Structure formats: C-alpha cells, structure tokens
Amino acid sequence: MSSTPPPPDRPRPLRTAVVIPAAGRGIRLGPGAPKALRVLGGTPMLIHAVRAMAASRAVSLVVVVAPPDGAPEVKHLLDEHALPERTDYLVVPGGDTRQESVGLGLDALPEDVSVVLVHDAARPLVPVDTVDAVVKAVRNGAPAVVPALPLADTVKEVEPAAVAGEPEPVLSTPVRARLRAVQTPQGFDRDTLVRAHAEVALDGEGATDDAGMVERLGKPVVVVPGHEEAFKVTRPLDLVLAEAVLARRRANDGF
C-alpha cells in the first residue's frame, strides 16, 4: 500500500517589520519631552513616524523601542491613536545607545520576519513611496538599502577645532557628485542586520547608522532615491519646517 508523499516545503513568506528606536532625549530640541514625543500638528512625532511606516502595505509589524523607563507610557500613547488594522505593533524598553536599542528591537521580532526596516522616530513625514522603494530593493536581493538625496551644498573635510568657534583648517573637498545625504527607513535582510549587531562591537555612544555597520561586514549597501520631506527633526527650526509640511499636506490632501 503506497502512501501519499508529504507536500514540498513552501518558502517562508517575506514578512516585513520596522524597528523604530525612540529612546533618545533629543537635547538639541531643547528641554522638555523626549524628541519622539514632541508634538507635531497636535500629534506626537512618534505617532506620525509609526503611521508613516504602517502606511506601507508591505509592513505588517512595527516595533517601537521606548526609553528604558518609558515603555508603559509609549504603549499607552500608541493605544490612544488609530493605526491601520493590518499592522501590529510592539513596544520594548530600549538601551543606553541607539545601537543597543535597535538590537533590543531586533531581539523582539518574530521568526517569520525576513525583511527589517530601521526608521528614525525623528523623521515623521517620510512618504510611503520611499518606504516601498526600500522594501522592494531588499526583496529583490540587496542585503542593505538606504534612501538618500544628492547634496545641494559643497562639503569640506576639516580638522575639528579644539575649542568651539575657533577657525578650522580645511583638509579636502570631496567630489559632491559622489556624495549623498542618507535618510531612513534603512532596509535590511534580517540575517545580515542581526549579524552586524552581533559582530560590530559597541564603541562609545555606538553606531548611529545601521547601514554603516553592514558595510563593516564587507556586505554591499545600495542607495535608492530619498525624499525631501523625509528630513530629520533635530533642531527647533526643523520643527517649524515640519509643521509647514504637515499643514500643506492637510490643506491639499486632507492628511
């Protein structure tokens, strides 16, 4: 009597998750709440950032890495704001550095996640087309992908002054055509990013760019077009610009 052979193994679905490190204090914006919790258009920047990631149909999970003692507050904040039903979210406590916080976010991912995006909470207005372009490039085989823009300004490499405000001698002028200003979300094959966090040692304040960690493994990193509205809100003037962008979106699109 013959038996029916078992069906062949099916490939694991390409599920995509986002890690948003939001444990920083954001001192350059001045005193007050942590940067990710500053209000933009009446809503915390973190909520804008989560919604920007969840707007992509490719994203099924968002992991928010909260300040070490602020996970319950962040969880309550997310519960209060509407997010797409197709997108799940988790909140985990972060570490003392961004590198540690991203690593803790990676540790929280389910096994079925194969593509990981890492996004700055301080980039609240990144368009969904940018998110989708990063995901597509990873799914097409790139181990690491970053959105980036050409530079408008000439850049000088200088010898930093010992005292702030002192003149600094110029060392070189890089070729501007070869330079890019990198944004987020950065996208990764999960195994590659996990390996980078396992093998690249924490040094001082840690790495601030996950793609740079992958570069140190000798793995290729590719660039896709970024967007001018994916700028980082770091200083008070950035917040004014973000408010203007958000007001324009609401006037034009009912965003």
Short mmCIF file of C-alpha atoms in Angstrom, two decimals:
data_model
loop_
_atom_site.label_atom_id
_atom_site.label_comp_id
_atom_site.label_asym_id
_atom_site.label_seq_id
_atom_site.Cartn_x
_atom_site.Cartn_y
_atom_site.Cartn_z
CA MET A 1 0.00 0.00 0.00
CA SER A 2 1.52 3.29 -1.07
CA SER A 3 1.22 6.46 0.93
CA THR A 4 0.83 9.98 -0.38
CA PRO A 5 4.12 11.88 -0.10
CA PRO A 6 4.07 15.00 2.04
CA PRO A 7 3.74 18.31 0.17
CA PRO A 8 7.04 20.03 -0.57
CA ASP A 9 8.12 22.74 1.84
CA ARG A 10 6.87 26.12 0.80
CA PRO A 11 9.19 29.13 1.05
CA ARG A 12 8.68 31.29 4.10
CA PRO A 13 6.62 34.41 3.26
CA LEU A 14 8.56 37.64 3.10
CA ARG A 15 7.13 39.41 6.12
CA THR A 16 8.46 42.91 6.77
CA ALA A 17 8.82 44.61 10.16
CA VAL A 18 10.05 48.04 11.20
CA VAL A 19 12.15 48.86 14.26
CA ILE A 20 11.81 52.47 15.46
CA PRO A 21 14.36 53.43 18.13
CA ALA A 22 12.66 56.15 20.18
CA ALA A 23 14.64 56.07 23.41
CA GLY A 24 16.69 59.24 22.83
CA ARG A 25 16.21 62.51 24.71
CA GLY A 26 16.72 64.86 21.75
CA ILE A 27 18.57 67.56 23.68
CA ARG A 28 19.14 69.69 20.56
CA LEU A 29 15.41 70.47 20.50
CA GLY A 30 15.76 71.96 23.97
CA PRO A 31 14.31 70.98 27.34
CA GLY A 32 11.05 69.09 27.59
CA ALA A 33 9.74 65.74 26.46
CA PRO A 34 11.92 63.22 24.61
CA LYS A 35 12.25 64.16 20.93
CA ALA A 36 10.00 61.36 19.71
CA LEU A 37 7.20 62.57 21.96
CA ARG A 38 7.33 66.22 20.88
CA VAL A 39 4.06 67.33 19.34
CA LEU A 40 3.78 67.98 15.60
CA GLY A 41 0.42 69.27 14.38
CA GLY A 42 -1.16 68.25 17.67
CA THR A 43 0.17 64.66 17.49
CA PRO A 44 3.45 63.26 18.88
CA MET A 45 6.17 62.82 16.25
CA LEU A 46 6.42 59.14 17.15
CA ILE A 47 2.81 58.58 16.10
CA HIS A 48 3.47 60.30 12.77
CA ALA A 49 6.53 58.07 12.25
CA VAL A 50 4.63 54.87 13.11
CA ARG A 51 1.79 55.84 10.79
CA ALA A 52 4.27 56.62 8.00
CA MET A 53 5.66 53.09 8.27
CA ALA A 54 2.24 51.46 8.65
CA ALA A 55 1.04 53.25 5.52
CA SER A 56 3.05 50.76 3.50
CA ARG A 57 1.10 47.59 2.77
CA ALA A 58 4.40 45.72 2.89
CA VAL A 59 4.80 46.45 6.61
CA SER A 60 2.96 44.11 8.97
CA LEU A 61 4.70 44.87 12.28
CA VAL A 62 6.17 47.98 13.91
CA VAL A 63 8.43 47.57 16.95
CA VAL A 64 8.86 50.79 18.93
CA VAL A 65 11.89 50.85 21.23
CA ALA A 66 10.95 53.15 24.10
CA PRO A 67 13.05 54.90 26.76
CA PRO A 68 14.14 52.26 29.31
CA ASP A 69 11.69 53.55 31.91
CA GLY A 70 9.03 54.75 29.48
CA ALA A 71 7.66 51.64 27.74
CA PRO A 72 4.24 51.74 29.51
CA GLU A 73 3.80 55.41 28.59
CA VAL A 74 4.66 54.77 24.94
CA LYS A 75 2.36 51.71 24.82
CA HIS A 76 -0.48 53.84 26.18
CA LEU A 77 0.27 56.52 23.60
CA LEU A 78 0.09 54.05 20.71
CA ASP A 79 -3.13 52.55 22.08
CA GLU A 80 -4.71 56.01 22.02
CA HIS A 81 -4.04 56.69 18.33
CA ALA A 82 -5.56 54.95 15.34
CA LEU A 83 -3.22 52.77 13.29
CA PRO A 84 -4.06 50.58 10.26
CA GLU A 85 -5.67 47.32 11.39
CA ARG A 86 -3.35 45.26 9.18
CA THR A 87 -0.31 46.49 11.14
CA ASP A 88 0.61 45.05 14.54
CA TYR A 89 2.91 46.85 16.95
CA LEU A 90 5.06 46.04 19.94
CA VAL A 91 6.75 48.30 22.48
CA VAL A 92 10.01 47.20 24.13
CA PRO A 93 12.34 49.04 26.52
CA GLY A 94 15.50 50.40 24.91
CA GLY A 95 19.12 50.70 25.95
CA ASP A 96 21.58 53.48 26.66
CA THR A 97 22.58 53.92 23.00
CA ARG A 98 20.81 53.77 19.65
CA GLN A 99 22.82 50.68 18.71
CA GLU A 100 21.68 48.89 21.85
CA SER A 101 18.09 49.96 21.29
CA VAL A 102 17.99 48.69 17.71
CA GLY A 103 19.49 45.40 18.90
CA LEU A 104 16.73 45.04 21.51
CA GLY A 105 14.16 45.74 18.81
CA LEU A 106 15.67 43.00 16.64
CA ASP A 107 15.51 40.57 19.55
CA ALA A 108 11.75 41.16 19.78
CA LEU A 109 10.99 40.25 16.15
CA PRO A 110 9.00 37.06 15.41
CA GLU A 111 10.75 34.32 13.48
CA ASP A 112 8.70 34.85 10.32
CA VAL A 113 10.15 38.34 9.71
CA SER A 114 12.73 38.28 6.92
CA VAL A 115 12.98 41.97 5.96
CA VAL A 116 13.71 44.61 8.61
CA LEU A 117 13.47 48.37 8.28
CA VAL A 118 15.07 50.69 10.83
CA HIS A 119 13.48 54.13 10.98
CA ASP A 120 14.23 57.29 12.95
CA ALA A 121 11.28 58.46 15.04
CA ALA A 122 12.52 61.98 14.30
CA ARG A 123 11.69 61.54 10.58
CA PRO A 124 7.91 61.73 10.95
CA LEU A 125 6.93 62.72 7.40
CA VAL A 126 8.64 60.17 5.15
CA PRO A 127 6.34 59.40 2.18
CA VAL A 128 5.05 55.86 1.70
CA ASP A 129 6.65 55.64 -1.77
CA THR A 130 10.08 55.91 -0.12
CA VAL A 131 9.22 53.11 2.32
CA ASP A 132 8.00 50.89 -0.51
CA ALA A 133 11.12 51.56 -2.61
CA VAL A 134 13.38 50.43 0.24
CA VAL A 135 11.35 47.26 0.86
CA LYS A 136 11.31 46.41 -2.85
CA ALA A 137 15.09 46.72 -3.15
CA VAL A 138 15.66 44.37 -0.19
CA ARG A 139 13.15 41.86 -1.54
CA ASN A 140 14.98 41.98 -4.86
CA GLY A 141 18.14 40.76 -3.16
CA ALA A 142 20.03 43.74 -1.72
CA PRO A 143 21.28 42.93 1.82
CA ALA A 144 21.13 46.61 2.84
CA VAL A 145 19.34 49.60 1.33
CA VAL A 146 19.34 53.29 2.24
CA PRO A 147 17.25 56.15 0.82
CA ALA A 148 19.39 59.18 0.10
CA LEU A 149 19.47 62.56 -1.64
CA PRO A 150 22.24 64.31 -3.58
CA LEU A 151 23.83 67.18 -1.70
CA ALA A 152 22.97 70.75 -2.61
CA ASP A 153 25.97 72.23 -0.78
CA THR A 154 29.68 71.78 -1.32
CA VAL A 155 31.20 69.80 1.56
CA LYS A 156 34.59 70.39 3.19
CA GLU A 157 36.53 67.94 5.32
CA VAL A 158 38.14 69.87 8.17
CA GLU A 159 40.34 69.33 11.18
CA PRO A 160 37.96 69.91 14.12
CA ALA A 161 38.93 72.81 16.34
CA ALA A 162 39.95 72.09 19.91
CA VAL A 163 37.76 74.98 21.06
CA ALA A 164 34.25 75.50 19.68
CA GLY A 165 34.02 78.55 17.44
CA GLU A 166 37.70 78.63 16.51
CA PRO A 167 38.67 78.56 12.78
CA GLU A 168 39.14 75.04 11.40
CA PRO A 169 41.65 74.22 8.66
CA VAL A 170 40.27 72.55 5.51
CA LEU A 171 41.77 69.15 4.72
CA SER A 172 39.99 68.33 1.45
CA THR A 173 36.94 68.98 -0.72
CA PRO A 174 35.13 65.72 -1.61
CA VAL A 175 33.57 65.42 -5.06
CA ARG A 176 29.97 66.45 -4.43
CA ALA A 177 28.54 64.29 -7.23
CA ARG A 178 29.61 61.18 -5.33
CA LEU A 179 28.09 62.23 -2.01
CA ARG A 180 24.60 61.51 -0.68
CA ALA A 181 22.69 62.59 2.41
CA VAL A 182 21.32 59.38 3.93
CA GLN A 183 17.81 59.11 5.34
CA THR A 184 15.62 56.39 6.84
CA PRO A 185 13.98 53.92 6.76
CA GLN A 186 17.02 51.83 6.01
CA GLY A 187 16.16 48.30 4.90
CA PHE A 188 17.95 45.01 5.53
CA ASP A 189 17.86 41.32 5.03
CA ARG A 190 17.17 40.26 8.60
CA ASP A 191 20.05 37.79 8.89
CA THR A 192 22.50 40.41 7.65
CA LEU A 193 21.39 43.04 10.17
CA VAL A 194 21.35 40.56 13.06
CA ARG A 195 24.90 39.51 12.16
CA ALA A 196 26.01 43.17 12.04
CA HIS A 197 24.66 43.81 15.52
CA ALA A 198 26.29 40.63 16.80
CA GLU A 199 29.72 41.30 15.30
CA VAL A 200 30.18 45.08 15.34
CA ALA A 201 31.29 45.97 18.85
CA LEU A 202 29.65 48.79 20.75
CA ASP A 203 32.15 51.66 20.83
CA GLY A 204 31.47 54.78 22.88
CA GLU A 205 27.99 56.04 22.03
CA GLY A 206 27.61 53.24 19.47
CA ALA A 207 26.77 53.27 15.78
CA THR A 208 24.20 55.80 14.59
CA ASP A 209 23.86 54.25 11.13
CA ASP A 210 22.91 50.60 10.73
CA ALA A 211 23.96 50.51 7.08
CA GLY A 212 27.44 51.56 8.20
CA MET A 213 27.53 48.52 10.45
CA VAL A 214 26.69 46.29 7.48
CA GLU A 215 29.46 47.98 5.47
CA ARG A 216 31.92 46.94 8.17
CA LEU A 217 30.95 43.33 7.49
CA GLY A 218 32.04 43.80 3.88
CA LYS A 219 28.46 43.45 2.60
CA PRO A 220 27.18 45.68 -0.22
CA VAL A 221 24.87 48.58 0.57
CA VAL A 222 22.81 50.23 -2.18
CA VAL A 223 21.05 53.58 -2.37
CA VAL A 224 17.52 54.33 -3.59
CA PRO A 225 16.11 57.83 -4.07
CA GLY A 226 15.11 59.55 -0.86
CA HIS A 227 12.63 62.39 -0.45
CA GLU A 228 12.98 65.98 0.70
CA GLU A 229 10.14 65.52 3.20
CA ALA A 230 11.96 62.68 4.96
CA PHE A 231 14.19 65.19 6.77
CA LYS A 232 15.15 64.69 10.42
CA VAL A 233 13.61 66.94 13.06
CA THR A 234 16.61 67.76 15.22
CA ARG A 235 16.56 71.49 15.91
CA PRO A 236 13.73 73.98 16.60
CA LEU A 237 13.84 75.26 13.00
CA ASP A 238 13.27 71.70 11.73
CA LEU A 239 10.09 71.55 13.81
CA VAL A 240 8.84 74.76 12.17
CA LEU A 241 9.51 73.25 8.72
CA ALA A 242 7.76 70.01 9.68
CA GLU A 243 4.70 71.96 10.84
CA ALA A 244 4.61 73.74 7.47
CA VAL A 245 4.86 70.47 5.52
CA LEU A 246 2.12 68.90 7.61
CA ALA A 247 -0.14 71.95 7.20
CA ARG A 248 0.34 71.82 3.41
CA ARG A 249 -0.49 68.09 3.34
CA ARG A 250 -3.65 68.65 5.33
CA ALA A 251 -4.72 71.52 3.08
CA ASN A 252 -4.03 69.61 -0.14
CA ASP A 253 -4.83 66.01 0.75
CA GLY A 254 -6.81 66.07 3.98
CA PHE A 255 -3.89 64.19 5.58
#
